[in-house]
Amino acid sequence: MFKPLPSVPDHPALEREILERWDDEGTFRRLREQNAGGPRFGFIDGPITANNPMGVHHAWGRTLKDVYQRFNAATGHDERYQNGFDCQGLWVEVEVEKELGLNSKREIEDYGIAEFAERCKERVARYVGVMTEQSKRLGQWMDWGNDYLTFSDTNIEYIWRFLKECQQRGWLYLGHRSTQWCPRCGTSLSQHEQAGEENYRELEHPSLFVRFPLRDREGESLVVWTTTPWTLPANVAAAVKPDAEYGLRDGGWRLASPEEKYDNVVQGEDLVGLEYEGPFDDLAPQHDVVHRVIPWDEVALDEGTGIVHIAPGAGAEDFELSRVHGLPVLTPIDESGRFLPGYGAFEGLSTDEAAEPIVEALLDRGRLVEVGTIVHRYPICWRCKTPLVFRVVDDWFIRIGDLRQPLLVANDEVAWTPPQYKKRMDDWLRNMADWNISRKRYFGLPLPFYPCDCGQLNVIGSRRELEERATGGLDQLQELHRPWIDEVPISCESCGKEVRRIPEVGDAWLDAGIVPLSTMGWENPEWVPHGYATGAAEHISGADLPDHDYWEHWFPADWISESREQIRLWFYSISVMSMTMTGRLPYRAVLTYERVHDEHGKEMHKSTGNAIEANEAFERMGADIVRWQFCGQNPSQNINFGYGPAEEVKRRLLTLWNSVGGFFIPYANIASWQPKWGPPPQPEHALDRWLVARTALLVAETRDAYERYSTPTVTTAFEAYVEDLSNWYIRRSRRRFWDGDANALEVLWWSLVQALRVIAPVMPFLADHLWRTLVLDGPESVHLADWPEPGEPKRELLDEMAAVRRVVELGRQARAQSGMKLRQPLRRLVVQGAESAKAQAEEIADELSVKEVEFGPVEATELRVKPNLPLLGPKLGKELAQVRAKLEAGEFEELDGGRLRVDGHDLSPDEVLVERRGKEGWAVAGEDGLTVALDLALDPALQLEGRAREAIHQVNTMRKEAGLEITDRIVLTLPDDLIDHRDWIARETLADRVEAGDDIAIERL
Ligand SMILES: [Zn+2]
Ligand SMILES: [Zn+2]
C-alpha cells in the first residue's frame, strides 16, 4: 500500500520532516561515500560574509550551487563541498561598531583594539552558526562545520606569501595619491569595491558660482562653479580649456556662448598664467600660495562656467594636475572628514557643516555670484553609505599591469554562463587600475610590511619567518591580528635595526582571493588535520589543511558560481592571486546571475519594507518554492522574487502532486498494485510506450540543460512533461486505471519516479518526500538514486503522439468555433496533413468524441489565399498585382508541404497567408499544413448519446456534491428516454441498480 497524500502539500512541514530524515539516515554522508573516487567535479565556494543573517538574495547563489552539486552527485561525481565564510574587514567592523554604539575610529581605539577584535570574532562565530542553519534549511548540502574562515592564521599566512611574491617582483609600492575616502570609516576605498552602481546615490548639494578676482586686471574676475564648497579653502589654481573661447561680461570671465554679447572675447590660452586672489587667502595654509590659471584639455564645457577650481588635496584629477604643474597640495580635512587646524573658523567642522559658513564668508567678501542647489549622482561608501570625499593619502598598491595580458588570455578559455559575461570580465581586466590593498582600520588582514629608515621594505612571508626575525612580543601573539601582531617588531634584513609593522590592514578581497590556494593546500608538504582552522578560526571550524597532492587533484575548479558583481570582486581577486602564484586561473567555468528584486521589480530594502527575510521565505513559501523561483529565472536578468510568484509556482507544482496523490496512489491502492524496483518497463499499449519515450526525453533534455548550467530549461522541460503526463497520459488512460490495469499502473509509477530523480536537484525536499512515498523497495532517498538511464527516447513514438495532440488540439478549436459541446458526439472528423497520427485514430476519435476519423483531403473548406506582402513584394516586383489577383480568384494549384503554384511561380508557405473556412455544416481548423474538419450533422442516435453523456456528467457531479468516495456504489434513477443507454451510464457512475423515473437522482447503496 502507498501512503495517501493530503490534497495539497504543506511544503515547510514536509521539508522539516525530510531534513530530519537526512540527519537520521546520514543521507549526505552516504552520498559522498557512494561517489568517493568517482570522476572529479571540482567546485570552489566564494565566501559569504558571516556578519548578518542570510537574505533571500543570498539564496539565489546558494540554490544554484546546490543544484549543480546535486546534479553532479547524481551522475556519480566526486565533489568538493567546502563552504566559505568571509570573516574580517570593513563588513564586520562596521556592524560591530553599530552593535557597540561606536561612531568613529577614536571611539574604537578608546574601546580598545583587542576588545574590539574579540567582539568581531564573536559576531563572526554567531553568524557562522546562523547562516549554517539557514543554508541547511534551504537544503544546501555542504560540509558544514569544516568551512573555511578567511580570518584563520593559515589564510593570512598564504596572503603574506602572495604579498612577498609581489614585492619580489617589484609590484608593491606605496602610492601618494588622492583617493575616494569614507569619512565615517576613516579609510580609503578601492576602485573595485566602489565600482558598482549601488554605490552611487542621487544627492542634493550646493551649487555655487564664485568670483576669483584677477591680479593686475582691475575689475576683472574668473567665475568658477563648484558643488563642493568645502574644497574652496584648499583652492590653488583655476583651469581653462586652452582652445575654448572665453568672454568677459559684468567683469566676469566665463566660457563664451555664441548667443551672448561680451565686452571682450579671448582664447582660453590667453588667460593661462594670469594670477588671481584665492577665495580664502587669509587662511594660514594659503599664505604662500600663488594662485594662477592653468591649461587643462579635460575641462568640461557642458556644465559650469568652463573654468574649473582646482584643489589638489581634495580631488583626484586636481591631484594629477598638481603633479603636472607643480602646484602646492593643501589637505584641508583629517581622516574623519573634519577641517584641520589652520583653517580658521572651519576647523573641526565636517565637510557638510562647513558649507554654510563658507557660503556666508564668500557673501561677506562679495565673491558669490550665484548660489543654489543641484541634485546629482554622487559616490557613497559601499559599506556604510556615507557620501565619500577625496583625500590625498599614502596607500599600498599592487601594480597589476604585468598581469593584464595573461589574465585576458586565460579568460578567453573560461566557459562563461551566460556567455555575454565573458566580455564583462574582459572589460574589467582591460580597465582595472593598480590594486589599492591597504585600509586604515583594525580587524583585518595585517599587512606584513615593515619599512625601515635605511630604505629597506621588509615583507614577512610566513609565520615562521616572523618568528625567526622577531625581536620580541611573540609570547603575547595569540593570533595574526591587531593589536597582538603590532607588538612583534622584527629586525631589518638590510641594516639589522628593529622595525615595526605599518598599522594598515588589508583589503578584504585579499582574504577571499587567496582561497583557491590556501584552502586546498597549495605547496603544503603534509596534510594537517584541522590545519586550516587556526588562529581566530580555531574553535569555529574543523577544516583540514590538505597537502599539495590534493591541490593538484582539485585545481583549477571545474566551475564556480557567484553574482555578476563578483566580476570586479571575487572573480577578479582569485584570478589575480592564482595567476601570480601559479600562472593559471583557478576556474574553468563560471555561472553568474543578476540581482534579486521584489515581485514588482523594485530593489529590496529593509527601509522600504519590501525586503524578505530568508527564514520567513523558507517558512512561508517552503525552501523548494524559493529554489524553484531562482531556478526558473534567466540568470542574465534580475529576478522579481516574492510571495505572489511563489503562489504561482505552488499552483503549477500542484499538477505533479495531484498526479501522485490525487490519482496514482488511490488507484494503485484500490488495485493492490505493488511497485518493483528494476529496469524500465517494456509495455505494449501505445500510450504506455509513448509515456516511456516521453520520460526518456525528459531525462535527456534535463541532463543536457544541467550540463549547460541552464536551470530555466530544466524547470520548463519538467513542467511541460508533467503537463503531458497529467493532461494526456492520465486523462487518456483513466478507464484503464479504473479497471486496475497493472501495465498502466506500472508505467505511470515508473515515469513519476524517473521524473522525481531529474527534478531532485531543483527541489530536493518535495522530490524526496514523493520518492519515499512511491519507492517501496528501491534506494531509500531520491538523492541516493543515481541519474536515471532510460535509454534514447524513441523519436518516432514521440513524433506520432505529437501529431495526435496537434490533431486533437485543432479538433477542439473546431468544436469551440462551432459551439458544439464536447459531450455531443459527432459522426466524423477529417484530418489532412498528419499521416503519422493514423495509427492513433481511435485515441483521436475518443478524445474528440467522434465516431470515425478519416485521413485524407479536407474538401469541406474554402481556401482563401493572400500574398504575404513584405516577402512577396520584393520577390515579385511588378508581377505582384497579377499574382494577387489570381490568388484571390482561386486560380492556383496546391503543392505538397503547403507550397502553392500560381501564375508560373512556386510560393513557399511563408510567402502566403492562408485561411481555411468551413463550408456550411462543417467546422474547420488548421495551422502549419495541418487541417481538420468536423462534420456537424446530427442524427437522433447521436443526439441521444449526447444526452446520455450529459447525464453521466450530471450524475458524477451529484456524486461529488454528495461527498461519495470513488468506490461508493449507488442506485440511479433515469428518465425513460435514457433507458437504452442504461448499462453504459451505470458503469460510468458506479450504479449497481438503475430505476426509471422522471428526473435523474442518486442514492447511496
Ligand atoms: Zn564608510
Ligand atoms: Zn634597515
Short mmCIF file of N, CA and C in Angstrom, two decimals, residues 371-475:
data_model
loop_
_atom_site.label_atom_id
_atom_site.label_comp_id
_atom_site.label_asym_id
_atom_site.label_seq_id
_atom_site.Cartn_x
_atom_site.Cartn_y
_atom_site.Cartn_z
N VAL A 371 24.05 81.39 -5.90
CA VAL A 371 24.06 80.18 -5.07
C VAL A 371 22.73 79.46 -5.24
N GLY A 372 22.80 78.13 -5.36
CA GLY A 372 21.59 77.32 -5.50
C GLY A 372 21.89 75.91 -5.03
N THR A 373 21.10 74.97 -5.50
CA THR A 373 21.39 73.56 -5.17
C THR A 373 21.32 72.74 -6.44
N ILE A 374 21.92 71.57 -6.37
CA ILE A 374 21.92 70.67 -7.52
C ILE A 374 21.73 69.25 -7.00
N VAL A 375 20.97 68.45 -7.75
CA VAL A 375 20.85 67.03 -7.41
C VAL A 375 21.67 66.27 -8.44
N HIS A 376 22.66 65.53 -7.96
CA HIS A 376 23.49 64.78 -8.90
C HIS A 376 23.89 63.43 -8.32
N ARG A 377 24.43 62.59 -9.19
CA ARG A 377 24.86 61.24 -8.84
C ARG A 377 26.18 61.33 -8.11
N TYR A 378 26.19 60.80 -6.90
CA TYR A 378 27.36 61.02 -6.07
C TYR A 378 27.77 59.70 -5.39
N PRO A 379 29.08 59.41 -5.29
CA PRO A 379 29.50 58.13 -4.69
C PRO A 379 29.29 58.09 -3.18
N ILE A 380 28.87 56.91 -2.69
CA ILE A 380 28.72 56.69 -1.25
C ILE A 380 29.54 55.47 -0.87
N CYS A 381 29.88 55.37 0.40
CA CYS A 381 30.69 54.24 0.88
C CYS A 381 29.93 52.94 0.66
N TRP A 382 30.56 51.94 0.03
CA TRP A 382 29.88 50.67 -0.26
C TRP A 382 29.45 49.99 1.02
N ARG A 383 30.13 50.32 2.12
CA ARG A 383 29.82 49.60 3.35
C ARG A 383 28.83 50.36 4.23
N CYS A 384 29.11 51.69 4.48
CA CYS A 384 28.26 52.38 5.46
C CYS A 384 27.39 53.46 4.82
N LYS A 385 27.48 53.62 3.49
CA LYS A 385 26.61 54.52 2.72
C LYS A 385 26.86 56.02 2.98
N THR A 386 27.94 56.36 3.66
CA THR A 386 28.29 57.76 3.87
C THR A 386 28.83 58.34 2.55
N PRO A 387 28.40 59.57 2.18
CA PRO A 387 28.97 60.18 0.97
C PRO A 387 30.50 60.29 1.09
N LEU A 388 31.18 60.00 0.01
CA LEU A 388 32.64 59.97 0.03
C LEU A 388 33.22 61.34 -0.26
N VAL A 389 34.47 61.54 0.17
CA VAL A 389 35.23 62.73 -0.20
C VAL A 389 36.55 62.23 -0.80
N PHE A 390 37.32 63.17 -1.30
CA PHE A 390 38.66 62.80 -1.75
C PHE A 390 39.70 63.30 -0.76
N ARG A 391 40.67 62.45 -0.49
CA ARG A 391 41.78 62.86 0.37
C ARG A 391 43.07 62.38 -0.28
N VAL A 392 44.12 63.11 -0.03
CA VAL A 392 45.42 62.66 -0.51
C VAL A 392 46.10 61.92 0.62
N VAL A 393 46.38 60.65 0.40
CA VAL A 393 46.97 59.83 1.46
C VAL A 393 47.98 58.87 0.85
N ASP A 394 48.70 58.22 1.76
CA ASP A 394 49.62 57.16 1.34
C ASP A 394 48.88 55.83 1.44
N ASP A 395 48.85 55.08 0.35
CA ASP A 395 48.24 53.76 0.36
C ASP A 395 49.18 52.78 -0.33
N TRP A 396 49.03 51.54 0.06
CA TRP A 396 49.84 50.49 -0.57
C TRP A 396 49.11 49.92 -1.78
N PHE A 397 49.86 49.74 -2.84
CA PHE A 397 49.28 49.26 -4.09
C PHE A 397 50.04 48.05 -4.63
N ILE A 398 49.30 47.22 -5.35
CA ILE A 398 49.95 46.19 -6.16
C ILE A 398 49.83 46.61 -7.61
N ARG A 399 50.97 46.65 -8.29
CA ARG A 399 50.98 47.02 -9.70
C ARG A 399 50.42 45.82 -10.48
N ILE A 400 49.40 46.08 -11.29
CA ILE A 400 48.65 44.98 -11.92
C ILE A 400 49.04 44.80 -13.38
N GLY A 401 49.71 45.81 -13.93
CA GLY A 401 49.95 45.85 -15.38
C GLY A 401 50.49 44.56 -15.98
N ASP A 402 51.47 43.92 -15.31
CA ASP A 402 52.08 42.72 -15.88
C ASP A 402 51.10 41.56 -15.98
N LEU A 403 50.03 41.61 -15.18
CA LEU A 403 49.08 40.50 -15.17
C LEU A 403 47.98 40.66 -16.20
N ARG A 404 47.81 41.88 -16.68
CA ARG A 404 46.64 42.15 -17.52
C ARG A 404 46.57 41.20 -18.72
N GLN A 405 47.66 41.09 -19.46
CA GLN A 405 47.62 40.28 -20.67
C GLN A 405 47.42 38.79 -20.36
N PRO A 406 48.21 38.23 -19.42
CA PRO A 406 47.96 36.80 -19.09
C PRO A 406 46.53 36.55 -18.61
N LEU A 407 45.95 37.49 -17.89
CA LEU A 407 44.57 37.29 -17.41
C LEU A 407 43.58 37.31 -18.57
N LEU A 408 43.82 38.23 -19.51
CA LEU A 408 42.93 38.29 -20.67
C LEU A 408 43.02 37.02 -21.49
N VAL A 409 44.22 36.54 -21.69
CA VAL A 409 44.40 35.31 -22.47
C VAL A 409 43.71 34.15 -21.76
N ALA A 410 43.90 34.08 -20.45
CA ALA A 410 43.30 32.97 -19.70
C ALA A 410 41.78 33.06 -19.69
N ASN A 411 41.26 34.28 -19.60
CA ASN A 411 39.80 34.43 -19.56
C ASN A 411 39.16 33.94 -20.85
N ASP A 412 39.90 34.01 -21.92
CA ASP A 412 39.37 33.56 -23.20
C ASP A 412 39.03 32.08 -23.17
N GLU A 413 39.70 31.33 -22.30
CA GLU A 413 39.47 29.88 -22.22
C GLU A 413 38.33 29.52 -21.26
N VAL A 414 37.84 30.50 -20.51
CA VAL A 414 36.83 30.20 -19.49
C VAL A 414 35.45 30.10 -20.14
N ALA A 415 34.68 29.11 -19.71
CA ALA A 415 33.30 28.97 -20.21
C ALA A 415 32.38 29.77 -19.30
N TRP A 416 31.90 30.89 -19.81
CA TRP A 416 31.02 31.75 -19.01
C TRP A 416 29.56 31.46 -19.33
N THR A 417 28.73 31.39 -18.30
CA THR A 417 27.28 31.30 -18.46
C THR A 417 26.66 32.40 -17.61
N PRO A 418 25.81 33.25 -18.17
CA PRO A 418 25.52 33.43 -19.59
C PRO A 418 26.77 33.93 -20.33
N PRO A 419 26.89 33.58 -21.61
CA PRO A 419 28.16 33.82 -22.32
C PRO A 419 28.58 35.28 -22.42
N GLN A 420 27.60 36.20 -22.40
CA GLN A 420 27.97 37.61 -22.58
C GLN A 420 28.80 38.15 -21.42
N TYR A 421 28.84 37.42 -20.30
CA TYR A 421 29.59 37.92 -19.15
C TYR A 421 31.10 37.76 -19.33
N LYS A 422 31.49 36.94 -20.27
CA LYS A 422 32.93 36.84 -20.55
C LYS A 422 33.47 38.20 -20.97
N LYS A 423 32.71 38.91 -21.77
CA LYS A 423 33.16 40.21 -22.23
C LYS A 423 33.21 41.20 -21.07
N ARG A 424 32.27 41.07 -20.15
CA ARG A 424 32.30 41.95 -18.97
C ARG A 424 33.60 41.75 -18.20
N MET A 425 34.00 40.50 -18.07
CA MET A 425 35.25 40.21 -17.37
C MET A 425 36.41 40.81 -18.15
N ASP A 426 36.38 40.63 -19.45
CA ASP A 426 37.42 41.22 -20.30
C ASP A 426 37.50 42.74 -20.08
N ASP A 427 36.33 43.38 -20.09
CA ASP A 427 36.30 44.84 -19.92
C ASP A 427 36.90 45.23 -18.59
N TRP A 428 36.56 44.46 -17.57
CA TRP A 428 37.10 44.78 -16.25
C TRP A 428 38.62 44.64 -16.27
N LEU A 429 39.10 43.55 -16.85
CA LEU A 429 40.55 43.30 -16.86
C LEU A 429 41.28 44.39 -17.65
N ARG A 430 40.67 44.83 -18.73
CA ARG A 430 41.32 45.87 -19.53
C ARG A 430 41.43 47.19 -18.78
N ASN A 431 40.43 47.46 -17.92
CA ASN A 431 40.38 48.77 -17.27
C ASN A 431 40.85 48.78 -15.83
N MET A 432 41.19 47.62 -15.28
CA MET A 432 41.50 47.61 -13.84
C MET A 432 42.75 48.43 -13.56
N ALA A 433 42.65 49.20 -12.48
CA ALA A 433 43.79 50.02 -12.05
C ALA A 433 44.60 49.21 -11.05
N ASP A 434 45.73 49.76 -10.64
CA ASP A 434 46.52 49.08 -9.62
C ASP A 434 45.64 48.85 -8.39
N TRP A 435 45.94 47.77 -7.67
CA TRP A 435 45.08 47.32 -6.58
C TRP A 435 45.47 48.02 -5.28
N ASN A 436 44.60 48.87 -4.80
CA ASN A 436 44.82 49.53 -3.51
C ASN A 436 44.50 48.52 -2.41
N ILE A 437 45.52 48.05 -1.72
CA ILE A 437 45.30 46.94 -0.77
C ILE A 437 45.28 47.37 0.68
N SER A 438 45.54 48.65 0.98
CA SER A 438 45.64 49.00 2.41
C SER A 438 44.42 49.74 2.91
N ARG A 439 44.01 49.41 4.12
CA ARG A 439 42.89 50.08 4.76
C ARG A 439 43.35 50.53 6.14
N LYS A 440 42.99 51.75 6.47
CA LYS A 440 43.46 52.29 7.76
C LYS A 440 42.46 51.89 8.84
N ARG A 441 42.42 50.58 9.11
CA ARG A 441 41.41 50.03 10.01
C ARG A 441 42.03 49.06 11.02
N TYR A 442 41.19 48.23 11.64
CA TYR A 442 41.64 47.44 12.80
C TYR A 442 41.55 45.93 12.62
N PHE A 443 40.31 45.43 12.36
CA PHE A 443 40.16 43.98 12.34
C PHE A 443 40.19 43.48 10.91
N GLY A 444 41.41 43.26 10.43
CA GLY A 444 41.55 42.77 9.08
C GLY A 444 42.90 42.10 8.94
N LEU A 445 43.17 41.66 7.73
CA LEU A 445 44.46 41.06 7.44
C LEU A 445 45.58 42.03 7.78
N PRO A 446 46.51 41.68 8.69
CA PRO A 446 47.61 42.61 8.97
C PRO A 446 48.60 42.59 7.82
N LEU A 447 48.77 43.72 7.17
CA LEU A 447 49.74 43.76 6.07
C LEU A 447 51.14 43.57 6.68
N PRO A 448 51.93 42.63 6.17
CA PRO A 448 53.21 42.27 6.81
C PRO A 448 54.35 43.15 6.32
N PHE A 449 54.13 44.46 6.33
CA PHE A 449 55.12 45.39 5.79
C PHE A 449 55.83 46.10 6.94
N TYR A 450 57.15 46.07 6.93
CA TYR A 450 57.97 46.66 8.00
C TYR A 450 59.01 47.57 7.36
N PRO A 451 58.63 48.79 6.98
CA PRO A 451 59.61 49.67 6.33
C PRO A 451 60.68 50.13 7.31
N CYS A 452 61.88 50.29 6.83
CA CYS A 452 62.99 50.72 7.69
C CYS A 452 63.53 52.05 7.18
N ASP A 453 64.03 52.85 8.13
CA ASP A 453 64.63 54.14 7.76
C ASP A 453 65.74 53.99 6.74
N CYS A 454 66.38 52.83 6.74
CA CYS A 454 67.50 52.63 5.81
C CYS A 454 67.02 52.49 4.38
N GLY A 455 65.69 52.46 4.18
CA GLY A 455 65.16 52.36 2.82
C GLY A 455 64.66 50.98 2.49
N GLN A 456 64.96 50.01 3.34
CA GLN A 456 64.53 48.63 3.09
C GLN A 456 63.05 48.46 3.44
N LEU A 457 62.30 47.86 2.54
CA LEU A 457 60.93 47.46 2.89
C LEU A 457 60.97 45.97 3.22
N ASN A 458 60.84 45.65 4.51
CA ASN A 458 60.81 44.24 4.91
C ASN A 458 59.39 43.71 4.76
N VAL A 459 59.24 42.61 4.04
CA VAL A 459 57.92 41.97 3.91
C VAL A 459 58.04 40.54 4.44
N ILE A 460 57.18 40.22 5.40
CA ILE A 460 57.22 38.89 6.01
C ILE A 460 56.31 37.95 5.22
N GLY A 461 56.80 36.75 4.89
CA GLY A 461 56.04 35.84 4.03
C GLY A 461 55.40 34.68 4.75
N SER A 462 55.68 34.51 6.05
CA SER A 462 55.07 33.39 6.78
C SER A 462 55.22 33.62 8.28
N ARG A 463 54.48 32.84 9.03
CA ARG A 463 54.58 32.93 10.48
C ARG A 463 55.97 32.52 10.94
N ARG A 464 56.50 31.49 10.31
CA ARG A 464 57.83 31.03 10.71
C ARG A 464 58.87 32.14 10.50
N GLU A 465 58.76 32.82 9.37
CA GLU A 465 59.71 33.92 9.11
C GLU A 465 59.54 35.01 10.15
N LEU A 466 58.30 35.26 10.52
CA LEU A 466 58.05 36.27 11.55
C LEU A 466 58.74 35.86 12.86
N GLU A 467 58.58 34.59 13.22
CA GLU A 467 59.16 34.11 14.47
C GLU A 467 60.69 34.19 14.42
N GLU A 468 61.24 33.86 13.28
CA GLU A 468 62.71 33.89 13.16
C GLU A 468 63.26 35.31 13.27
N ARG A 469 62.51 36.26 12.76
CA ARG A 469 63.05 37.62 12.69
C ARG A 469 62.53 38.53 13.80
N ALA A 470 61.61 38.02 14.62
CA ALA A 470 61.03 38.84 15.68
C ALA A 470 62.09 39.22 16.70
N THR A 471 61.99 40.45 17.20
CA THR A 471 62.91 40.87 18.26
C THR A 471 62.17 40.88 19.60
N GLY A 472 60.93 40.46 19.64
CA GLY A 472 60.19 40.39 20.89
C GLY A 472 58.71 40.24 20.62
N GLY A 473 57.93 40.09 21.69
CA GLY A 473 56.47 40.13 21.58
C GLY A 473 55.82 38.83 21.18
N LEU A 474 56.62 37.78 20.89
CA LEU A 474 56.00 36.54 20.40
C LEU A 474 55.13 35.88 21.47
N ASP A 475 55.51 36.07 22.74
CA ASP A 475 54.77 35.40 23.81
C ASP A 475 53.32 35.87 23.89
#
